[in-house]
Short mmCIF file of C-alpha atoms in Angstrom, two decimals:
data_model
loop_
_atom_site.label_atom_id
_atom_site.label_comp_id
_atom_site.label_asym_id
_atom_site.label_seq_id
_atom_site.Cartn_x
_atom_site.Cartn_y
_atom_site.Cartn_z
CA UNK U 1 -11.73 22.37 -0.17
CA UNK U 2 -10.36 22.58 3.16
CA UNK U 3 -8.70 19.25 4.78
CA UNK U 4 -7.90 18.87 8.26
CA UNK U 5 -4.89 16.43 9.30
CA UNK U 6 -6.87 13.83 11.30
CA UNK U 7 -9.92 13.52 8.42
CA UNK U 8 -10.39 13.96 4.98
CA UNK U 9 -13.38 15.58 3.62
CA UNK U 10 -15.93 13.68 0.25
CA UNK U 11 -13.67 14.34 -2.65
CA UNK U 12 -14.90 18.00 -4.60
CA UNK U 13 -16.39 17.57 -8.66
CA UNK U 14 -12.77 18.40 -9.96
CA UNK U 15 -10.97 15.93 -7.86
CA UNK U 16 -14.02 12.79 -8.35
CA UNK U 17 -13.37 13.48 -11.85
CA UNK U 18 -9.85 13.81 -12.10
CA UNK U 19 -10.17 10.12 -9.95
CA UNK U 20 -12.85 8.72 -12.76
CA UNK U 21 -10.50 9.66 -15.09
CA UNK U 22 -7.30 7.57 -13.67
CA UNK U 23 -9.61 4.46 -14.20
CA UNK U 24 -9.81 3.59 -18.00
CA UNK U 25 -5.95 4.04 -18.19
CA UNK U 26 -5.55 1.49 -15.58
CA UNK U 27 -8.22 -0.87 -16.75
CA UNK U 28 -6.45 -0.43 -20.50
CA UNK U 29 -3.12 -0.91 -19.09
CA UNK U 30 -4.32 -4.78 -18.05
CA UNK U 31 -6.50 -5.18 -21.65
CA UNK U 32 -5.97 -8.12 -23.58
CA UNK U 33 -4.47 -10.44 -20.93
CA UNK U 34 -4.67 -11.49 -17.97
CA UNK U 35 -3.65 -9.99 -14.61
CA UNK U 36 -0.88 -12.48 -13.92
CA UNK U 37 0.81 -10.99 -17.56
CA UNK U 38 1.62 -7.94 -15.48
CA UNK U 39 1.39 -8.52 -11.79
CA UNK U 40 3.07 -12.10 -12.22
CA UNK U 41 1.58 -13.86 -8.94
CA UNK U 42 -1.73 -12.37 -8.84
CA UNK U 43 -4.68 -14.42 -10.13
CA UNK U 44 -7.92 -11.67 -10.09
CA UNK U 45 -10.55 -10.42 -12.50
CA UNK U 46 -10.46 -6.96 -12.56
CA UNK U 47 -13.61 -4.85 -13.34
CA UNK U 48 -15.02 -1.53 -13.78
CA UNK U 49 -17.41 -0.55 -10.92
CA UNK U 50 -19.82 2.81 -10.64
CA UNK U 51 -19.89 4.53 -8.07
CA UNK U 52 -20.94 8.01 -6.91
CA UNK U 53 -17.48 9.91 -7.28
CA UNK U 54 -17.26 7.48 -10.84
CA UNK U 55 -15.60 4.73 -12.35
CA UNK U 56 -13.21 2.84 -10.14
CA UNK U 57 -11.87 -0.66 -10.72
CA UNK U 58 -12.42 -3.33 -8.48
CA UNK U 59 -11.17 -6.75 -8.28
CA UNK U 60 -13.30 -10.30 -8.00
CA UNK U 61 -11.77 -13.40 -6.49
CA UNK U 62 -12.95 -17.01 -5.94
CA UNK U 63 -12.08 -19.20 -2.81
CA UNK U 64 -11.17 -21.97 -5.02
CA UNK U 65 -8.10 -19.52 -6.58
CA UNK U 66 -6.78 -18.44 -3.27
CA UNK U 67 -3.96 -18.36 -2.23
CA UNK U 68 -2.59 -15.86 -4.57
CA UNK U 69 -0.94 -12.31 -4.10
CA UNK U 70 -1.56 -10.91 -0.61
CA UNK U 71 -3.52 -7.92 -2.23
CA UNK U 72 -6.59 -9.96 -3.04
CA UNK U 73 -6.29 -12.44 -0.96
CA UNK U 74 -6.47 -11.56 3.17
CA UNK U 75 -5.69 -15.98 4.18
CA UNK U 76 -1.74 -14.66 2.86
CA UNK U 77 -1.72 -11.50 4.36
CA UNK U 78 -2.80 -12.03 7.43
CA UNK U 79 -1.48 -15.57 7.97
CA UNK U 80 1.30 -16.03 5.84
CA UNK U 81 2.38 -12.49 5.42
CA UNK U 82 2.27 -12.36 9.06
CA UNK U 83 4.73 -15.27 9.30
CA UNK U 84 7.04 -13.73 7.20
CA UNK U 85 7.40 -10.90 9.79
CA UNK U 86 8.02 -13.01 12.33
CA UNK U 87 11.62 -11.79 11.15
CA UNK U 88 11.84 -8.43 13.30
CA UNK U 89 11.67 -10.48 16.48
CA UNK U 90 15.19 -12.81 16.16
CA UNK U 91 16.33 -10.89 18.49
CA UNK U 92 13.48 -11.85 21.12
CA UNK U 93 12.87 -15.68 20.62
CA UNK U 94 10.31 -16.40 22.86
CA UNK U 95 8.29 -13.39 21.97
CA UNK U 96 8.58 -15.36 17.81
CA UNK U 97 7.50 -18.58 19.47
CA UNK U 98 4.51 -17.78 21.19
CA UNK U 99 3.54 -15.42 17.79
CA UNK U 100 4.47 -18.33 15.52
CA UNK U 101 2.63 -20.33 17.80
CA UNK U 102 -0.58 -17.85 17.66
CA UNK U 103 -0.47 -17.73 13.61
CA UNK U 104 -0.72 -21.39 13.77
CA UNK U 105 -3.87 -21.55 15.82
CA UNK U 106 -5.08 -18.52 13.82
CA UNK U 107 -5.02 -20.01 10.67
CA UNK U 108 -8.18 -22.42 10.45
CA UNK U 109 -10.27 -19.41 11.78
CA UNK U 110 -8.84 -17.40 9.00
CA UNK U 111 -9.88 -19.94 6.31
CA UNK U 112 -12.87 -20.10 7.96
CA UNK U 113 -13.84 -16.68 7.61
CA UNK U 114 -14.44 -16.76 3.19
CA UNK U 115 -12.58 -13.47 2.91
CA UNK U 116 -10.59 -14.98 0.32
CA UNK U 117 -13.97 -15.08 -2.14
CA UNK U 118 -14.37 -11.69 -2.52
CA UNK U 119 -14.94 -8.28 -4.42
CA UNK U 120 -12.41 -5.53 -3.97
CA UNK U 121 -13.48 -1.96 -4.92
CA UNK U 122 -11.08 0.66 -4.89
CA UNK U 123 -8.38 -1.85 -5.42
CA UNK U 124 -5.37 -0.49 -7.52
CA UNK U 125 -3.52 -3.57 -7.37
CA UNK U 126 -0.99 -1.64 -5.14
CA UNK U 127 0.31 -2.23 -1.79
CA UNK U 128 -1.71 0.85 -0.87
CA UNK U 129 -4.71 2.06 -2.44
CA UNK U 130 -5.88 5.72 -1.89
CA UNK U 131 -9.57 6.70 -0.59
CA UNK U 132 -11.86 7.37 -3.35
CA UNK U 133 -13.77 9.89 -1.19
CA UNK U 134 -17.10 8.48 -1.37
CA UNK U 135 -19.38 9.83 1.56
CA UNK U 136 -21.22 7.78 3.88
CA UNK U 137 -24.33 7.48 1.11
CA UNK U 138 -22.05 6.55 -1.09
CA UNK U 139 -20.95 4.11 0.47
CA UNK U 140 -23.83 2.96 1.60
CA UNK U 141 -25.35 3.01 -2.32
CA UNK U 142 -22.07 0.92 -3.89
CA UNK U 143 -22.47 -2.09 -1.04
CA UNK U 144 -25.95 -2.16 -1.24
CA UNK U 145 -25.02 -2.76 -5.27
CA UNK U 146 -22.21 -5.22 -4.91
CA UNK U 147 -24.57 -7.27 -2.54
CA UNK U 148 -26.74 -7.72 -4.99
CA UNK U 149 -24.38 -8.21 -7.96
CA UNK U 150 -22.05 -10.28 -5.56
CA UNK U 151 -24.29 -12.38 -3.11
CA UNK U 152 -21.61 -14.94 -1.82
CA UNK U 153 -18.39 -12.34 -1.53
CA UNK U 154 -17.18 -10.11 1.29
CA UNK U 155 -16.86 -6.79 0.45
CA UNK U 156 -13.25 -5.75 1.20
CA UNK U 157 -12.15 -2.42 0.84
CA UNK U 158 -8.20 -2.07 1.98
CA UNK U 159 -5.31 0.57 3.42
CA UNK U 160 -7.62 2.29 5.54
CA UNK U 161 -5.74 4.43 8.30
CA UNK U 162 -7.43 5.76 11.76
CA UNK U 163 -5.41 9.35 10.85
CA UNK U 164 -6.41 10.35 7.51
CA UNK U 165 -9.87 8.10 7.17
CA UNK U 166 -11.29 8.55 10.40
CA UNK U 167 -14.53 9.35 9.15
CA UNK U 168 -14.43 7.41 6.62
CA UNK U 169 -13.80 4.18 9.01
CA UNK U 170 -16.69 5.69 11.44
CA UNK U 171 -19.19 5.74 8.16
CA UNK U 172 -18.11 1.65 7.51
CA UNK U 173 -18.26 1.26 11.21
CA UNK U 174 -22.44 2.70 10.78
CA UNK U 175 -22.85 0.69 7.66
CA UNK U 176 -21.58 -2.92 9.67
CA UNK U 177 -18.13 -3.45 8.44
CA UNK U 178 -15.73 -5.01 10.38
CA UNK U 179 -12.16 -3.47 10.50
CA UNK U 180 -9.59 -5.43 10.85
CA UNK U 181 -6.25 -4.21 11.29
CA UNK U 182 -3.74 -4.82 9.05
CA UNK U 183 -0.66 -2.74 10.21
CA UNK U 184 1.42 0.08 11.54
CA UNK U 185 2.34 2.81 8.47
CA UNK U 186 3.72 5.92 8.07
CA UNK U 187 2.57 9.45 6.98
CA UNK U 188 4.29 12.39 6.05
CA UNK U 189 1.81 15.64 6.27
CA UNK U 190 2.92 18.84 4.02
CA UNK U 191 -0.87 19.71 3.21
CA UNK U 192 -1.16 22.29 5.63
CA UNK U 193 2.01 23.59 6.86
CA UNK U 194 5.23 22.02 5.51
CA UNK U 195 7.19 19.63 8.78
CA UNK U 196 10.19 21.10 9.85
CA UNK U 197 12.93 19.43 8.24
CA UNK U 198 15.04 17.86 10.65
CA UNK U 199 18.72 16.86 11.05
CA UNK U 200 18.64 13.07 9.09
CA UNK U 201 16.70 14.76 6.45
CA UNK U 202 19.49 17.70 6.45
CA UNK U 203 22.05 14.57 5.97
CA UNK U 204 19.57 12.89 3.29
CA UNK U 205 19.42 16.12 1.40
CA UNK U 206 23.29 16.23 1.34
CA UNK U 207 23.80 12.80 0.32
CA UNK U 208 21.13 13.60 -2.49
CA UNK U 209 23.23 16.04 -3.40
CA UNK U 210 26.64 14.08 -4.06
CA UNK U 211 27.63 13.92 -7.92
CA UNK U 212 28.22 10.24 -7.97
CA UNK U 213 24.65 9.82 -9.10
CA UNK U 214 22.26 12.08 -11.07
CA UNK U 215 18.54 12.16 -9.94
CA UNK U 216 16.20 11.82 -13.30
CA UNK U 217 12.33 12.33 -13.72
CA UNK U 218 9.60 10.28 -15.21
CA UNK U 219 10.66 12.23 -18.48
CA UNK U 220 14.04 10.45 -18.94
CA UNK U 221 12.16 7.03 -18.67
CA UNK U 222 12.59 5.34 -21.48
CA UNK U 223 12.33 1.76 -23.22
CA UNK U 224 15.28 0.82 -21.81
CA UNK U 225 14.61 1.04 -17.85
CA UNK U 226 11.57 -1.06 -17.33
CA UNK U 227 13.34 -4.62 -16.99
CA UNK U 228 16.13 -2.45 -14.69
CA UNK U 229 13.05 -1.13 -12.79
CA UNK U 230 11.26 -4.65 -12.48
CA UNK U 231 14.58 -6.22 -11.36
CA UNK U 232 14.82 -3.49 -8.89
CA UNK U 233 11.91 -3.70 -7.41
CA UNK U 234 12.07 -7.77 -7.24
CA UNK U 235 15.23 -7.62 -5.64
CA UNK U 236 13.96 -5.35 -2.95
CA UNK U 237 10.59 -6.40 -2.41
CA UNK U 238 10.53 -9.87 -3.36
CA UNK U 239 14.16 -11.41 -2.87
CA UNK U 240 14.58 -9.34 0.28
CA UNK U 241 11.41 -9.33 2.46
CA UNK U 242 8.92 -11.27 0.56
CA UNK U 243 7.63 -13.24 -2.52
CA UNK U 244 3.90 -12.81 -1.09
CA UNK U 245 4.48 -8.72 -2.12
CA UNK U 246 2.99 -8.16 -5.98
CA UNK U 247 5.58 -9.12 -8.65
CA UNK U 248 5.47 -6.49 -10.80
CA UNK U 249 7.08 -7.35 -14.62
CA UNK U 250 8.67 -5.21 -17.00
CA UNK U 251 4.98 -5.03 -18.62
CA UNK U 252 3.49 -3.87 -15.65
CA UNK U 253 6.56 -1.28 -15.15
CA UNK U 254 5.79 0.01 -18.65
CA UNK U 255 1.82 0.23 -18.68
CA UNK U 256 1.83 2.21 -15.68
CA UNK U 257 4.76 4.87 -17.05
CA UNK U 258 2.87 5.14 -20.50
CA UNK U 259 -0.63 5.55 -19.14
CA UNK U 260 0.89 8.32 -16.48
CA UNK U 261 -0.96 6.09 -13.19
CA UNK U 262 2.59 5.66 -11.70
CA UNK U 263 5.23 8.49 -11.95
CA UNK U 264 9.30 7.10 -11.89
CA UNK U 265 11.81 8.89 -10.58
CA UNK U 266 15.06 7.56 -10.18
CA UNK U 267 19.14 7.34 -9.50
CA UNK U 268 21.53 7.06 -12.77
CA UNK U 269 25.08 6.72 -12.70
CA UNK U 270 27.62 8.35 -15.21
CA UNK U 271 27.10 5.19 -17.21
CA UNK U 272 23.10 6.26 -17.69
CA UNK U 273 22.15 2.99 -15.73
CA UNK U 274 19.33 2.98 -13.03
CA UNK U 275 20.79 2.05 -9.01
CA UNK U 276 17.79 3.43 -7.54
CA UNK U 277 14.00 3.84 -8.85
CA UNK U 278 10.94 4.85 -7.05
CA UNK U 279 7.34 5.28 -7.96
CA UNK U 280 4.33 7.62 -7.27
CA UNK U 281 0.98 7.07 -7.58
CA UNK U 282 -1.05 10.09 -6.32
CA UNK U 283 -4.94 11.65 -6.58
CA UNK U 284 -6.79 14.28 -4.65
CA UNK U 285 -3.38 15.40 -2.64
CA UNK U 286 -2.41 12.05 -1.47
CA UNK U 287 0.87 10.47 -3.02
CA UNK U 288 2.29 6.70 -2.28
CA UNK U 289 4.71 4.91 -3.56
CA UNK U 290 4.00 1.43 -4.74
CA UNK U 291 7.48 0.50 -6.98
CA UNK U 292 10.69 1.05 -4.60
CA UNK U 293 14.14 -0.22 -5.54
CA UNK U 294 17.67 0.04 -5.64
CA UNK U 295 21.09 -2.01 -6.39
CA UNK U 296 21.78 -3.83 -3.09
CA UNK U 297 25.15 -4.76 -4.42
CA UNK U 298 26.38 -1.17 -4.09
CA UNK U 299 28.00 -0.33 -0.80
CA UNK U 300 25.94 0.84 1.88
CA UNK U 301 27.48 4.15 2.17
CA UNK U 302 25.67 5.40 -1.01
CA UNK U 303 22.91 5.74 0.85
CA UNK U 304 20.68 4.63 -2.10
CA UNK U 305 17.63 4.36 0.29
CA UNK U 306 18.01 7.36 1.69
CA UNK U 307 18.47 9.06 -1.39
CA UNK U 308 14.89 7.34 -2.45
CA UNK U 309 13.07 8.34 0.68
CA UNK U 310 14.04 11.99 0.75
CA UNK U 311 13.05 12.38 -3.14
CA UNK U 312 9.72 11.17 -1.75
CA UNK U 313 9.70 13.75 0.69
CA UNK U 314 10.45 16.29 -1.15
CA UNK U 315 8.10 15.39 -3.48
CA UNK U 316 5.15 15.33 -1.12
CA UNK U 317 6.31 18.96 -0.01
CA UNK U 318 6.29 20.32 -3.54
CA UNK U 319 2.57 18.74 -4.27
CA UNK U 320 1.57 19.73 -0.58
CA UNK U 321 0.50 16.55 -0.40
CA UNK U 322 -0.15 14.20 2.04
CA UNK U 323 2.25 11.30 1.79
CA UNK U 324 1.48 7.77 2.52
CA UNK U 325 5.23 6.09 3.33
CA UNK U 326 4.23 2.57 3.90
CA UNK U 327 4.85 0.11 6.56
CA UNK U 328 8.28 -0.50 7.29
CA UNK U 329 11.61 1.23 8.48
CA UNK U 330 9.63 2.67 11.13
CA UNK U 331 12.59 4.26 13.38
CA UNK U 332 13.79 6.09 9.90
CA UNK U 333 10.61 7.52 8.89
CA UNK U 334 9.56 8.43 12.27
CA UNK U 335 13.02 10.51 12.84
CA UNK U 336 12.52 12.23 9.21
CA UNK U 337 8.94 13.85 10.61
CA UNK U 338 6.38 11.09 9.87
CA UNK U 339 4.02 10.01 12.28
CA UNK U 340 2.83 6.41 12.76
CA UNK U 341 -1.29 5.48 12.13
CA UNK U 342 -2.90 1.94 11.86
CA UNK U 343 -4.00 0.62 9.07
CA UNK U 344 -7.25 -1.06 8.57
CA UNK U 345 -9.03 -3.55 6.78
CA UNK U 346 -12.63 -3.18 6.13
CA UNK U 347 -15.04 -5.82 5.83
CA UNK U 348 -18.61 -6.71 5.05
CA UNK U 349 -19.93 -10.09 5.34
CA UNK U 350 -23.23 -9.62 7.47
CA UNK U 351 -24.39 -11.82 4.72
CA UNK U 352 -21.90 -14.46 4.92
CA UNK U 353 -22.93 -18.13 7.02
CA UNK U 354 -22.63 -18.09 10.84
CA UNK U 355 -19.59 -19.92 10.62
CA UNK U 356 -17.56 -17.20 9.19
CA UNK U 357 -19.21 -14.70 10.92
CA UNK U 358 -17.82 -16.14 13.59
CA UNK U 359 -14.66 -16.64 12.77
CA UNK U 360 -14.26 -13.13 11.80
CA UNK U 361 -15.09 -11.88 15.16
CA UNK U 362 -12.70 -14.29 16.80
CA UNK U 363 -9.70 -13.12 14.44
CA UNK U 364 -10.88 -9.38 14.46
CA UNK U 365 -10.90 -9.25 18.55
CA UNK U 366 -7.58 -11.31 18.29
CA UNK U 367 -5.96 -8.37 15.99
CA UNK U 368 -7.95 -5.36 18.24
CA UNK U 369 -6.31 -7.22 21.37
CA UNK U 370 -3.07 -8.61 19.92
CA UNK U 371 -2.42 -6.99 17.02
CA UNK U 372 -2.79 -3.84 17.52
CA UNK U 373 -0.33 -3.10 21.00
CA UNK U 374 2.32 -5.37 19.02
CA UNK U 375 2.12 -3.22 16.10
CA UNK U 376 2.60 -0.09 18.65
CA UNK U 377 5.02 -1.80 20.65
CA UNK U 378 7.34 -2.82 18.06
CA UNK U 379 7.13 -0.25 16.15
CA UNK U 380 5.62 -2.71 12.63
#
């Protein structure tokens, strides 16, 4: 099936099914606990949901539970996430007051809007989750069942990106969904012809290259690595940035390796022990990476991050894939060959009460007006 790089067609029979089939592994991975056991500050039931391309799980939250982990819950990631990234402007005060200043008045029309009592399809408890490919009746057919099944919820269906999904965001657009955006990302495009590779991923690939550290495949991951990988990971995403990102445990680390959902490749030194670790999760020739991390102790001259990125790259050219680098580090990706698109946040809540109607348009015209152009501006 033929994909073009600004829209991605319905998903074929081989690749709905080989989709379906990524499901009951991931449900099984969470079965006879709950959530928080493996994503430690994440408080969501998890479900299997049918749609037209198949099984895909989908998460249900209550009001009364929020806040909890920014994936499930859009009060933290649009408010208090939103704080926390307040960070990349020290260097332009007054631009961080009158933002902080903005969250602040934000937040009661945020809580006003319900989003945080809500059903999630398509969510794979990552920081990005891939398109399912359902078509526009498809879509149509799986809200018009969660409506019934979930009469007081939103529908919220996230990491939507106005590159790769822009048909997909025109068919939610048709159905009355409101997008909100969410942020700037990153995507590296080797499905069609393979990106020149440029000088810093010349200097990546020779610091790759360097004997200090041996690169090792999901293979080589053993018993061993998953409390290394979790502690990675926390360090990075948690420690560093923020603790509103998913806190992945060893459990989580090892469910996903065993039931083949997230692939681990990673950076060993002569000693055998893991510096550097990063994950794929991939279907119908898209690829992210959800689990990132690396010893922040070690010098910077190791270049463990870049070492991490350019396995991703070359990854994504291998598979022919289109890869989905995340928010973040925007001046590096964008010099390796990625180019920037918006994320969005689709929502339904036609059926919600005026009030958070309401407040949904106010906050949506706020990100469309605001949002958006600081996203572009500084680069986020």
């Amino acid at each position: 099936m033929r994909r073009g790089r600004t829209g991605r067609a319905a998903l074929g029979m081989g690749e709905a099914a080989a989709l379906s089939s990524l499901t009951e592994p991931f449900l099984g991975a969470f079965a006879g606990g709950p959530v928080a056991s493996r994503i430690a500050n994440l408080d969501t039931r998890l479900f299997s949901l049918d749609t037209p391309c198949g099984p895909l799980p989908a998460t249900a939250n209550d009001i009364e539970k929020s806040p909890t982990c920014y994936i499930c819950c859009p009060s933290a990631a649009y408010a208090d996430y939103a704080r926390e990234e307040l960070r990349n402007f020290n260097a332009l005060p007054a631009v961080k007051s009158l933002l902080s200043g903005l969250i602040g008045l934000s937040r009661p029309l945020i809580s006003a809007m319900r989003l945080d009592h809500q059903v999630q399809p398509n969510n794979w408890l990552f920081s990005t989750n891939i398109w399912c490919g359902l078509g526009a009746s498809g879509l149509a057919s799986v809200t018009a069942d969660l409506l019934a099944a979930h009469p007081g919820r939103a529908i919220v269906w996230r990491s939507l990106n106005d590159l790769a999904d822009r048909e997909t965001l025109a068919a939610f657009r048709a159905l009355g969904y409101r997008l909100f955006p969410a942020r700037q990302i990153y995507l590296y495009d080797c499905r069609r012809d393979l990106p020149p590779i440029r000088r810093d991923m010349k200097n990546d690939l020779k610091v790759l290259a360097r004997p200090d550290l041996q690169v090792t495949g999901p293979e080589s991951i053993g018993p061993e690595d998953f409390g290394r990988i979790a502690a990675l990971y926390a360090d990075l995403y948690l420690d560093k940035y923020t603790r509103l990102n998913p806190h992945y445990t060893p459990g989580f680390m090892r469910t996903m390796h065993e039931a083949g959902l997230v692939e681990f490749h990673g950076l060993r030194d002569r000693d055998g022990l893991l510096q550097g670790i990063i994950g794929f999760f991939a279907h119908s020739g898209i690829m992210t990476a959800p689990v990132v991390g690396y010893d922040r102790s070690l010098p910077q001259e190791m270049g463990l991050y870049r070492r991490l990125v350019v396995l991703g790259m070359l990854e994504a050219r291998k598979r022919r894939a289109l890869y989905n680098m995340s928010a973040g580090a925007a001046t590096f990706k964008r010099t390796r060959g990625a180019i920037p698109a918006i994320e969005y946040t689709a929502v339904y809540n036609r059926h919600l009460p005026p009030g958070a109607r309401a407040a949904a348009r106010v906050v949506e015209g706020l990100l469309a007006g605001i949002g958006i152009p600081l996203m572009r501006r500084f680069k986020l």
